[in-house]
Amino acid sequence: MSRELFSPLQLRSGQVLRNRIAKAAMEEGIAARQQLPDEHLITLYRRWGAGGAGLLITGNVMVHAEALTGPGGVVLDSDAPLEPFAEWAKAGKAAGAAMWMQISHPGRQMPADLPGVVWGPSDVAVDLGRHSGRFGKPVAMTAAQIDATISRFAITAQRAEAAGFDGVEVHAAHGYLLSQFLSPLVNTRTDEWGGSLENRARMLLEVVRAVRAAVSPRFAVAVKLNSADFQRGGFDADDAQKVIAMLAPLGVDLVELSGGSYESPAMTGRRTDGRTQAREAYFLDLATELVATSPLPLMLTGGITRQETARRVLASGVAVIGMGTALAVTPDLPGRWRENLEAAGALKPVTWSDKPLAAMAGMALVRYQIRRMARGLDPALGVVPAFALVADQLVQRRALRRYRRWLASKTQSHDVAGNPRSAVV
């Protein structure tokens, strides 16, 4: 087992991961003033880097200052200073792990109380039943807005490399903007950006081309892709297989497979008994199908917590094991696996019947642990979901006030300088 999990992996760019274990992206939501990383993210990633993983992938770093997944999101655009990002990258890499930045745009999955823009391929809103009001009503993007967004991804990637990151992961899963373009349920356009799968994939492919052209050949470029959206008539495994083949000629190093969106939160897993296989490796069956035909190495994320499960995933042909929640619970789990030890424990299960609210509580539980580690503390596994959810809401309210002030100042300064508002395109 040790030889397999802890063997190196050389990527197409020439970059070598020291082992097959990756800390997958999780939404930290702890940006400091001006939506920048500070000592909290530095402390957090230094700890994860020391935990033994071969690769660390940050949570969402937003390419557009007016489009965030939450008010505590980090923004790396053309205006952001690079020094805080350089410190962040240095901390994650200190113990030998590679450090990649996940770059993202929320599209229509934009909280309704955030200022800014709510864009989508079409004007189809997020449907969460009685919780639908959590998200803003989207407007269909213009051709100019699409072109500007592609450029923003490239600028963020270029600046990530300048700050010392080893790669970027383009987020095209979990119902965010690029995933929205891929979905036939959300993308109802009739121009070159909609209709056939080739047209729906155009946005992702153009982003990847622009990113690859903006960075050096040895800088890694990865894509996070849904194995399926888990919605009837939506993006499915057959679509994923075809998109992976489209990505292969574009210089992509790795494709991370996940699944679901806010409308169908498959990425949170099934809250069943911890001993059942359904509790772990949520997307392994789909990944096994995709491995058989994929021209690119695949990474699988979703519910992997035990060494035995990791062994099973690797045996399927998957190249990299991605873990999120498991490393929010036991940040040194890869190191423990080297000693044939397992996780320190597990978070309390969320068994609420309201699935959207349960998904929110599950994510709040994870962020609660992340915030503790960012302050130099150990995870507190006994916290109950309701408490974590309330605490998370309070943190987000404070972050929202700070973000509103910053965005108003940023937009005003652009006006004074005579530049167009970034919301225009």
CSV table of C-alpha atoms in Angstrom, one decimal:
chain,number,residue,atom,x,y,z
A,1,MET,CA,0.0,0.0,0.0
A,2,SER,CA,2.7,2.4,1.0
A,3,ARG,CA,4.6,2.0,-2.3
A,4,GLU,CA,1.4,2.8,-4.3
A,5,LEU,CA,0.1,5.7,-2.3
A,6,PHE,CA,3.5,7.3,-1.7
A,7,SER,CA,4.9,6.7,-5.1
A,8,PRO,CA,5.6,9.9,-7.2
A,9,LEU,CA,3.6,10.9,-10.2
A,10,GLN,CA,5.1,12.8,-13.1
A,11,LEU,CA,2.7,15.1,-15.0
A,12,ARG,CA,2.7,16.1,-18.6
A,13,SER,CA,4.1,19.5,-17.8
A,14,GLY,CA,7.1,17.8,-16.2
A,15,GLN,CA,6.0,18.6,-12.6
A,16,VAL,CA,6.4,15.7,-10.2
A,17,LEU,CA,4.0,15.1,-7.3
A,18,ARG,CA,5.8,13.4,-4.4
A,19,ASN,CA,2.9,11.1,-3.8
A,20,ARG,CA,-0.7,10.3,-4.9
A,21,ILE,CA,-2.5,12.1,-2.1
A,22,ALA,CA,-4.0,15.5,-2.7
A,23,LYS,CA,-5.7,17.9,-0.3
A,24,ALA,CA,-8.7,18.8,-2.4
A,25,ALA,CA,-10.3,22.2,-2.6
A,26,MET,CA,-12.6,23.3,0.2
A,27,GLU,CA,-14.3,26.7,0.5
A,28,GLU,CA,-12.3,28.3,3.4
A,29,GLY,CA,-14.2,31.6,3.3
A,30,ILE,CA,-11.6,33.4,5.5
A,31,ALA,CA,-10.2,36.1,3.2
A,32,ALA,CA,-8.8,39.1,5.0
A,33,ARG,CA,-9.3,42.8,4.1
A,34,GLN,CA,-9.3,43.5,0.4
A,35,GLN,CA,-10.3,39.8,-0.1
A,36,LEU,CA,-6.6,38.8,0.3
A,37,PRO,CA,-5.0,35.8,2.1
A,38,ASP,CA,-3.4,36.7,5.5
A,39,GLU,CA,-1.8,34.9,8.4
A,40,HIS,CA,-4.8,32.6,8.8
A,41,LEU,CA,-4.6,31.0,5.4
A,42,ILE,CA,-0.9,30.9,5.7
A,43,THR,CA,-1.1,29.0,9.1
A,44,LEU,CA,-3.8,26.7,7.7
A,45,TYR,CA,-1.8,25.7,4.6
A,46,ARG,CA,1.5,25.4,6.4
A,47,ARG,CA,-0.2,22.8,8.6
A,48,TRP,CA,-1.7,20.9,5.7
A,49,GLY,CA,1.6,21.0,3.9
A,50,ALA,CA,3.3,19.4,6.9
A,51,GLY,CA,0.6,16.7,7.0
A,52,GLY,CA,2.2,14.7,4.2
A,53,ALA,CA,0.1,15.2,1.1
A,54,GLY,CA,1.8,15.5,-2.2
A,55,LEU,CA,-0.5,18.2,-3.5
A,56,LEU,CA,-2.5,21.0,-1.9
A,57,ILE,CA,-5.3,22.6,-3.9
A,58,THR,CA,-6.6,25.9,-2.5
A,59,GLY,CA,-10.3,26.6,-2.1
A,60,ASN,CA,-12.0,28.9,-4.7
A,61,VAL,CA,-9.9,31.9,-5.7
A,62,MET,CA,-12.2,34.2,-7.6
A,63,VAL,CA,-11.2,35.6,-10.9
A,64,HIS,CA,-13.8,38.4,-10.8
A,65,ALA,CA,-14.0,40.8,-7.9
A,66,GLU,CA,-17.8,41.3,-8.4
A,67,ALA,CA,-18.6,37.6,-8.5
A,68,LEU,CA,-17.9,35.6,-5.4
A,69,THR,CA,-19.1,32.3,-4.1
A,70,GLY,CA,-19.3,33.9,-0.6
A,71,PRO,CA,-18.2,37.1,1.1
A,72,GLY,CA,-15.1,35.6,2.5
A,73,GLY,CA,-13.7,34.6,-0.9
A,74,VAL,CA,-10.2,35.3,-1.9
A,75,VAL,CA,-9.8,37.4,-5.1
A,76,LEU,CA,-6.8,37.4,-7.4
A,77,ASP,CA,-7.4,39.9,-10.3
A,78,SER,CA,-5.2,42.3,-12.1
A,79,ASP,CA,-5.4,44.8,-9.2
A,80,ALA,CA,-4.5,42.5,-6.3
A,81,PRO,CA,-1.0,42.7,-4.7
A,82,LEU,CA,1.0,39.6,-5.1
A,83,GLU,CA,2.9,39.6,-1.8
A,84,PRO,CA,0.1,37.9,0.3
A,85,PHE,CA,-0.3,35.2,-2.4
A,86,ALA,CA,3.5,34.6,-2.5
A,87,GLU,CA,3.4,34.1,1.3
A,88,TRP,CA,0.5,31.7,1.0
A,89,ALA,CA,2.2,29.7,-1.7
A,90,LYS,CA,5.5,29.6,0.3
A,91,ALA,CA,3.7,28.3,3.4
A,92,GLY,CA,2.0,25.4,1.5
A,93,LYS,CA,5.2,24.4,-0.2
A,94,ALA,CA,7.4,24.6,2.9
A,95,ALA,CA,7.3,20.8,3.6
A,96,GLY,CA,7.6,19.7,0.0
A,97,ALA,CA,4.0,19.6,-1.3
A,98,ALA,CA,3.0,21.1,-4.6
A,99,MET,CA,0.7,24.0,-4.2
A,100,TRP,CA,-2.1,24.7,-6.8
A,101,MET,CA,-4.6,27.5,-6.9
A,102,GLN,CA,-8.2,26.6,-7.7
A,103,ILE,CA,-9.6,29.4,-9.9
A,104,SER,CA,-13.3,29.9,-10.2
A,105,HIS,CA,-16.3,32.0,-11.1
A,106,PRO,CA,-19.7,31.3,-9.4
A,107,GLY,CA,-21.9,32.3,-12.3
A,108,ARG,CA,-25.5,32.0,-11.2
A,109,GLN,CA,-24.5,30.4,-7.8
A,110,MET,CA,-24.1,33.9,-6.4
A,111,PRO,CA,-25.6,34.6,-2.9
A,112,ALA,CA,-28.5,37.0,-3.2
A,113,ASP,CA,-27.2,39.3,-0.5
A,114,LEU,CA,-23.8,39.9,-2.2
A,115,PRO,CA,-23.3,43.0,-4.3
A,116,GLY,CA,-21.9,42.5,-7.8
A,117,VAL,CA,-23.1,40.6,-10.8
A,118,VAL,CA,-25.1,37.4,-11.2
A,119,TRP,CA,-24.3,35.9,-14.6
A,120,GLY,CA,-25.0,32.6,-16.2
A,121,PRO,CA,-25.1,31.2,-19.7
A,122,SER,CA,-28.8,31.8,-19.6
A,123,ASP,CA,-31.3,33.4,-17.2
A,124,VAL,CA,-32.2,30.1,-15.6
A,125,ALA,CA,-32.1,30.6,-11.8
A,126,VAL,CA,-30.9,28.1,-9.1
A,127,ASP,CA,-33.9,26.0,-8.0
A,128,LEU,CA,-33.7,25.0,-4.3
A,129,GLY,CA,-37.4,25.0,-3.7
A,130,ARG,CA,-38.2,27.2,-0.7
A,131,HIS,CA,-34.5,28.0,-0.4
A,132,SER,CA,-34.2,29.4,-3.9
A,133,GLY,CA,-34.1,33.0,-2.7
A,134,ARG,CA,-30.6,32.3,-1.3
A,135,PHE,CA,-29.2,33.0,-4.8
A,136,GLY,CA,-29.7,36.0,-7.1
A,137,LYS,CA,-31.6,36.0,-10.4
A,138,PRO,CA,-29.1,35.5,-13.2
A,139,VAL,CA,-28.9,37.3,-16.5
A,140,ALA,CA,-27.6,35.7,-19.6
A,141,MET,CA,-24.0,36.7,-20.4
A,142,THR,CA,-23.2,38.8,-23.5
A,143,ALA,CA,-20.5,37.8,-25.9
A,144,ALA,CA,-18.3,40.7,-24.4
A,145,GLN,CA,-18.8,39.4,-20.9
A,146,ILE,CA,-17.9,35.8,-21.9
A,147,ASP,CA,-14.7,37.1,-23.6
A,148,ALA,CA,-13.8,39.2,-20.5
A,149,THR,CA,-14.4,36.3,-18.2
A,150,ILE,CA,-12.1,34.1,-20.3
A,151,SER,CA,-9.4,36.8,-20.0
A,152,ARG,CA,-9.9,37.0,-16.2
A,153,PHE,CA,-9.2,33.3,-15.8
A,154,ALA,CA,-5.9,33.7,-17.8
A,155,ILE,CA,-4.9,36.8,-15.8
A,156,THR,CA,-5.5,35.0,-12.5
A,157,ALA,CA,-3.5,32.0,-13.6
A,158,GLN,CA,-0.6,34.1,-14.8
A,159,ARG,CA,-0.5,36.0,-11.5
A,160,ALA,CA,-0.7,32.7,-9.5
A,161,GLU,CA,2.5,31.5,-11.3
A,162,ALA,CA,4.2,34.9,-10.6
A,163,ALA,CA,3.3,34.5,-6.9
A,164,GLY,CA,5.0,31.1,-6.7
A,165,PHE,CA,2.2,28.6,-7.1
A,166,ASP,CA,3.0,25.4,-9.0
A,167,GLY,CA,-0.3,25.2,-10.9
A,168,VAL,CA,-3.9,26.1,-11.2
A,169,GLU,CA,-7.1,24.1,-11.2
A,170,VAL,CA,-9.9,25.5,-13.4
A,171,HIS,CA,-13.1,24.8,-11.5
A,172,ALA,CA,-15.7,23.4,-14.0
A,173,ALA,CA,-17.7,21.4,-11.5
A,174,HIS,CA,-20.3,21.8,-8.6
A,175,GLY,CA,-22.6,24.0,-10.6
A,176,TYR,CA,-20.2,27.0,-10.9
A,177,LEU,CA,-20.1,29.1,-14.1
A,178,LEU,CA,-18.1,26.7,-16.4
A,179,SER,CA,-20.2,23.8,-15.1
A,180,GLN,CA,-23.3,25.8,-15.9
A,181,PHE,CA,-22.2,26.2,-19.5
A,182,LEU,CA,-21.7,22.4,-19.7
A,183,SER,CA,-25.2,21.7,-18.4
A,184,PRO,CA,-28.1,21.4,-20.9
A,185,LEU,CA,-30.5,22.2,-18.1
A,186,VAL,CA,-28.8,25.6,-17.4
A,187,ASN,CA,-27.4,26.5,-20.7
A,188,THR,CA,-30.3,27.1,-23.1
A,189,ARG,CA,-28.3,29.4,-25.5
A,190,THR,CA,-28.8,29.1,-29.2
A,191,ASP,CA,-25.5,30.7,-30.3
A,192,GLU,CA,-22.1,29.2,-30.5
A,193,TRP,CA,-21.9,28.8,-26.7
A,194,GLY,CA,-25.0,26.6,-26.4
A,195,GLY,CA,-26.8,23.7,-27.9
A,196,SER,CA,-24.6,20.7,-28.7
A,197,LEU,CA,-22.0,19.4,-26.2
A,198,GLU,CA,-19.3,20.8,-28.3
A,199,ASN,CA,-20.8,24.3,-28.1
A,200,ARG,CA,-21.6,24.0,-24.3
A,201,ALA,CA,-18.0,22.9,-23.7
A,202,ARG,CA,-16.6,25.8,-25.7
A,203,MET,CA,-16.4,28.1,-22.7
A,204,LEU,CA,-14.3,25.6,-20.7
A,205,LEU,CA,-12.1,24.9,-23.6
A,206,GLU,CA,-11.4,28.5,-24.3
A,207,VAL,CA,-10.6,29.2,-20.7
A,208,VAL,CA,-8.1,26.3,-20.7
A,209,ARG,CA,-6.5,27.5,-23.9
A,210,ALA,CA,-6.2,31.0,-22.5
A,211,VAL,CA,-4.8,29.8,-19.2
A,212,ARG,CA,-2.3,27.4,-20.9
A,213,ALA,CA,-1.1,30.2,-23.1
A,214,ALA,CA,-0.6,32.6,-20.2
A,215,VAL,CA,1.6,30.4,-18.1
A,216,SER,CA,4.9,28.6,-18.6
A,217,PRO,CA,5.1,25.0,-20.0
A,218,ARG,CA,6.1,23.6,-16.6
A,219,PHE,CA,3.3,25.2,-14.7
A,220,ALA,CA,0.5,22.6,-14.1
A,221,VAL,CA,-3.0,23.2,-15.5
A,222,ALA,CA,-5.8,21.0,-14.1
A,223,VAL,CA,-9.5,20.9,-14.5
A,224,LYS,CA,-12.2,20.0,-11.9
A,225,LEU,CA,-15.1,18.3,-13.7
A,226,ASN,CA,-18.3,16.7,-12.6
A,227,SER,CA,-18.5,13.0,-13.4
A,228,ALA,CA,-22.2,13.8,-13.5
A,229,ASP,CA,-24.5,16.5,-12.3
A,230,PHE,CA,-27.0,13.9,-10.8
A,231,GLN,CA,-30.0,15.7,-12.3
A,232,ARG,CA,-32.3,14.1,-14.9
A,233,GLY,CA,-31.4,15.4,-18.3
A,234,GLY,CA,-28.2,17.1,-17.1
A,235,PHE,CA,-24.5,16.7,-17.7
A,236,ASP,CA,-23.7,12.9,-17.4
A,237,ALA,CA,-20.8,10.5,-17.4
A,238,ASP,CA,-21.0,10.1,-21.2
A,239,ASP,CA,-20.7,13.9,-21.5
A,240,ALA,CA,-17.7,13.9,-19.0
A,241,GLN,CA,-16.0,11.2,-21.1
A,242,LYS,CA,-16.3,13.4,-24.2
A,243,VAL,CA,-15.2,16.6,-22.5
A,244,ILE,CA,-12.1,14.8,-21.1
A,245,ALA,CA,-11.1,13.8,-24.6
A,246,MET,CA,-11.6,17.5,-25.7
A,247,LEU,CA,-9.3,18.6,-23.0
A,248,ALA,CA,-6.5,16.2,-23.8
A,249,PRO,CA,-4.9,18.1,-26.7
A,250,LEU,CA,-4.9,21.4,-24.7
A,251,GLY,CA,-2.0,20.7,-22.3
A,252,VAL,CA,-4.1,19.7,-19.3
A,253,ASP,CA,-2.1,17.8,-16.6
A,254,LEU,CA,-4.9,16.3,-14.5
A,255,VAL,CA,-8.7,16.1,-14.4
A,256,GLU,CA,-10.3,15.9,-10.9
A,257,LEU,CA,-13.6,14.1,-10.9
A,258,SER,CA,-16.4,15.1,-8.5
A,259,GLY,CA,-20.1,15.6,-8.9
A,260,GLY,CA,-23.3,17.5,-8.1
A,261,SER,CA,-24.2,21.1,-7.5
A,262,TYR,CA,-26.2,23.1,-5.0
A,263,GLU,CA,-29.4,21.8,-6.6
A,264,SER,CA,-28.1,18.2,-6.3
A,265,PRO,CA,-25.4,18.2,-3.6
A,266,ALA,CA,-23.9,14.8,-4.4
A,267,MET,CA,-20.4,16.1,-3.4
A,268,THR,CA,-21.6,16.1,0.2
A,269,GLY,CA,-22.2,12.3,0.1
A,270,ARG,CA,-24.8,10.2,1.6
A,271,ARG,CA,-25.1,10.6,5.4
A,272,THR,CA,-25.3,6.9,6.2
A,273,ASP,CA,-23.4,4.6,8.5
A,274,GLY,CA,-19.7,5.2,8.3
A,275,ARG,CA,-19.0,1.5,7.7
A,276,THR,CA,-21.0,1.4,4.4
A,277,GLN,CA,-19.2,1.7,1.1
A,278,ALA,CA,-21.8,4.3,0.0
A,279,ARG,CA,-20.3,6.6,2.6
A,280,GLU,CA,-16.9,6.7,0.9
A,281,ALA,CA,-15.6,7.2,-2.6
A,282,TYR,CA,-19.0,8.6,-3.8
A,283,PHE,CA,-18.1,8.7,-7.5
A,284,LEU,CA,-15.9,5.6,-7.8
A,285,ASP,CA,-18.2,3.7,-10.1
A,286,LEU,CA,-18.4,6.6,-12.5
A,287,ALA,CA,-14.7,7.2,-12.2
A,288,THR,CA,-13.9,3.6,-13.0
A,289,GLU,CA,-15.9,3.9,-16.3
A,290,LEU,CA,-14.0,7.1,-17.2
A,291,VAL,CA,-10.6,5.8,-16.4
A,292,ALA,CA,-11.0,3.1,-19.0
A,293,THR,CA,-11.1,5.6,-21.8
A,294,SER,CA,-9.4,8.7,-20.4
A,295,PRO,CA,-6.3,10.0,-22.2
A,296,LEU,CA,-5.5,12.1,-19.0
A,297,PRO,CA,-4.6,11.1,-15.5
A,298,LEU,CA,-7.7,11.4,-13.2
A,299,MET,CA,-8.0,12.4,-9.6
A,300,LEU,CA,-11.0,11.3,-7.6
A,301,THR,CA,-12.5,13.3,-4.7
A,302,GLY,CA,-15.5,12.6,-2.6
A,303,GLY,CA,-15.8,10.8,0.7
A,304,ILE,CA,-12.4,9.1,0.9
A,305,THR,CA,-11.4,8.8,4.5
A,306,ARG,CA,-9.8,5.4,5.0
A,307,GLN,CA,-6.6,3.9,3.6
A,308,GLU,CA,-8.5,0.8,2.5
A,309,THR,CA,-10.8,3.0,0.4
A,310,ALA,CA,-7.8,4.9,-1.1
A,311,ARG,CA,-6.2,1.5,-2.1
A,312,ARG,CA,-9.5,0.5,-3.8
A,313,VAL,CA,-9.6,3.8,-5.7
A,314,LEU,CA,-6.0,3.5,-6.9
A,315,ALA,CA,-6.6,0.0,-8.0
A,316,SER,CA,-9.4,1.3,-10.3
A,317,GLY,CA,-6.8,3.2,-12.3
A,318,VAL,CA,-7.3,6.6,-10.7
A,319,ALA,CA,-3.9,8.4,-10.4
A,320,VAL,CA,-4.5,10.7,-7.5
A,321,ILE,CA,-6.6,10.5,-4.3
A,322,GLY,CA,-8.3,13.7,-3.4
A,323,MET,CA,-9.5,14.3,0.2
A,324,GLY,CA,-11.3,17.3,1.6
A,325,THR,CA,-13.3,16.8,4.7
A,326,ALA,CA,-11.0,14.1,5.9
A,327,LEU,CA,-8.1,16.6,6.1
A,328,ALA,CA,-10.3,19.2,7.9
A,329,VAL,CA,-10.8,16.5,10.5
A,330,THR,CA,-7.3,15.0,10.6
A,331,PRO,CA,-4.9,17.4,8.8
A,332,ASP,CA,-2.0,15.0,9.1
A,333,LEU,CA,-3.9,12.0,7.7
A,334,PRO,CA,-1.4,11.2,4.9
A,335,GLY,CA,1.4,11.1,7.5
A,336,ARG,CA,-0.7,8.9,9.7
A,337,TRP,CA,-1.2,6.5,6.8
A,338,ARG,CA,2.5,6.1,6.5
A,339,GLU,CA,2.4,4.8,10.1
A,340,ASN,CA,-0.6,2.6,9.3
A,341,LEU,CA,-2.8,4.8,11.5
A,342,GLU,CA,-6.2,6.1,10.5
A,343,ALA,CA,-8.2,9.3,11.1
A,344,ALA,CA,-8.6,10.9,14.5
A,345,GLY,CA,-12.4,10.7,14.3
A,346,ALA,CA,-15.3,12.0,12.3
A,347,LEU,CA,-17.7,15.0,12.2
A,348,LYS,CA,-21.2,14.5,13.5
A,349,PRO,CA,-23.5,13.4,10.7
A,350,VAL,CA,-26.2,15.8,9.4
A,351,THR,CA,-29.4,13.7,9.2
A,352,TRP,CA,-31.8,16.6,8.5
A,353,SER,CA,-34.6,15.8,6.0
A,354,ASP,CA,-34.2,19.2,4.4
A,355,LYS,CA,-31.4,18.4,1.9
A,356,PRO,CA,-30.4,21.9,0.9
A,357,LEU,CA,-30.2,23.0,4.6
A,358,ALA,CA,-28.4,19.8,5.5
A,359,ALA,CA,-25.8,20.5,2.8
A,360,MET,CA,-25.3,24.0,4.2
A,361,ALA,CA,-24.8,22.6,7.7
A,362,GLY,CA,-22.4,20.0,6.4
A,363,MET,CA,-20.3,22.6,4.7
A,364,ALA,CA,-20.5,24.8,7.8
A,365,LEU,CA,-19.2,22.0,10.0
A,366,VAL,CA,-16.1,21.7,7.7
A,367,ARG,CA,-15.5,25.5,7.7
A,368,TYR,CA,-15.7,25.5,11.5
A,369,GLN,CA,-12.8,23.1,11.6
A,370,ILE,CA,-10.9,25.1,9.0
A,371,ARG,CA,-11.3,28.3,11.0
A,372,ARG,CA,-10.0,26.6,14.1
A,373,MET,CA,-6.9,25.3,12.3
A,374,ALA,CA,-6.3,28.7,10.7
A,375,ARG,CA,-6.1,30.1,14.3
A,376,GLY,CA,-3.5,27.4,15.2
A,377,LEU,CA,-6.1,25.2,17.1
A,378,ASP,CA,-7.0,21.6,16.6
A,379,PRO,CA,-10.3,20.5,15.0
A,380,ALA,CA,-13.3,20.2,17.5
A,381,LEU,CA,-15.1,17.1,16.2
A,382,GLY,CA,-17.9,17.3,18.8
A,383,VAL,CA,-19.5,20.5,17.5
A,384,VAL,CA,-23.1,19.9,16.5
A,385,PRO,CA,-24.3,20.9,13.0
A,386,ALA,CA,-26.8,23.5,14.2
A,387,PHE,CA,-24.2,25.4,16.2
A,388,ALA,CA,-21.7,25.3,13.3
A,389,LEU,CA,-24.4,26.6,10.9
A,390,VAL,CA,-25.2,29.6,13.2
A,391,ALA,CA,-21.5,30.3,13.8
A,392,ASP,CA,-20.9,30.2,10.0
A,393,GLN,CA,-23.7,32.6,9.4
A,394,LEU,CA,-22.3,35.1,11.9
A,395,VAL,CA,-18.8,34.9,10.3
A,396,GLN,CA,-20.3,35.4,6.8
A,397,ARG,CA,-22.3,38.5,8.0
A,398,ARG,CA,-19.1,40.1,9.2
A,399,ALA,CA,-17.3,39.2,6.0
A,400,LEU,CA,-20.2,40.6,3.9
A,401,ARG,CA,-20.0,44.0,5.6
A,402,ARG,CA,-16.2,44.1,4.9
A,403,TYR,CA,-16.7,42.9,1.3
A,404,ARG,CA,-19.4,45.6,0.6
A,405,ARG,CA,-17.1,48.3,1.8
A,406,TRP,CA,-14.1,47.0,-0.2
A,407,LEU,CA,-16.1,46.5,-3.4
A,408,ALA,CA,-17.6,50.0,-3.2
A,409,SER,CA,-14.2,51.5,-2.7
A,410,LYS,CA,-12.7,49.5,-5.5
A,411,THR,CA,-15.5,50.3,-8.0
A,412,GLN,CA,-15.4,54.0,-7.0
A,413,SER,CA,-11.6,54.2,-7.5
A,414,HIS,CA,-12.0,52.8,-11.0
A,415,ASP,CA,-14.5,55.5,-11.8
A,416,VAL,CA,-12.3,58.3,-10.5
A,417,ALA,CA,-9.5,56.9,-12.7
A,418,GLY,CA,-11.7,57.1,-15.7
A,419,ASN,CA,-11.8,53.3,-16.2
A,420,PRO,CA,-15.0,51.4,-17.0
A,421,ARG,CA,-16.7,49.7,-14.1
A,422,SER,CA,-15.8,46.0,-14.1
A,423,ALA,CA,-19.5,45.1,-14.0
A,424,VAL,CA,-20.0,46.4,-17.6
A,425,VAL,CA,-18.2,43.5,-19.3
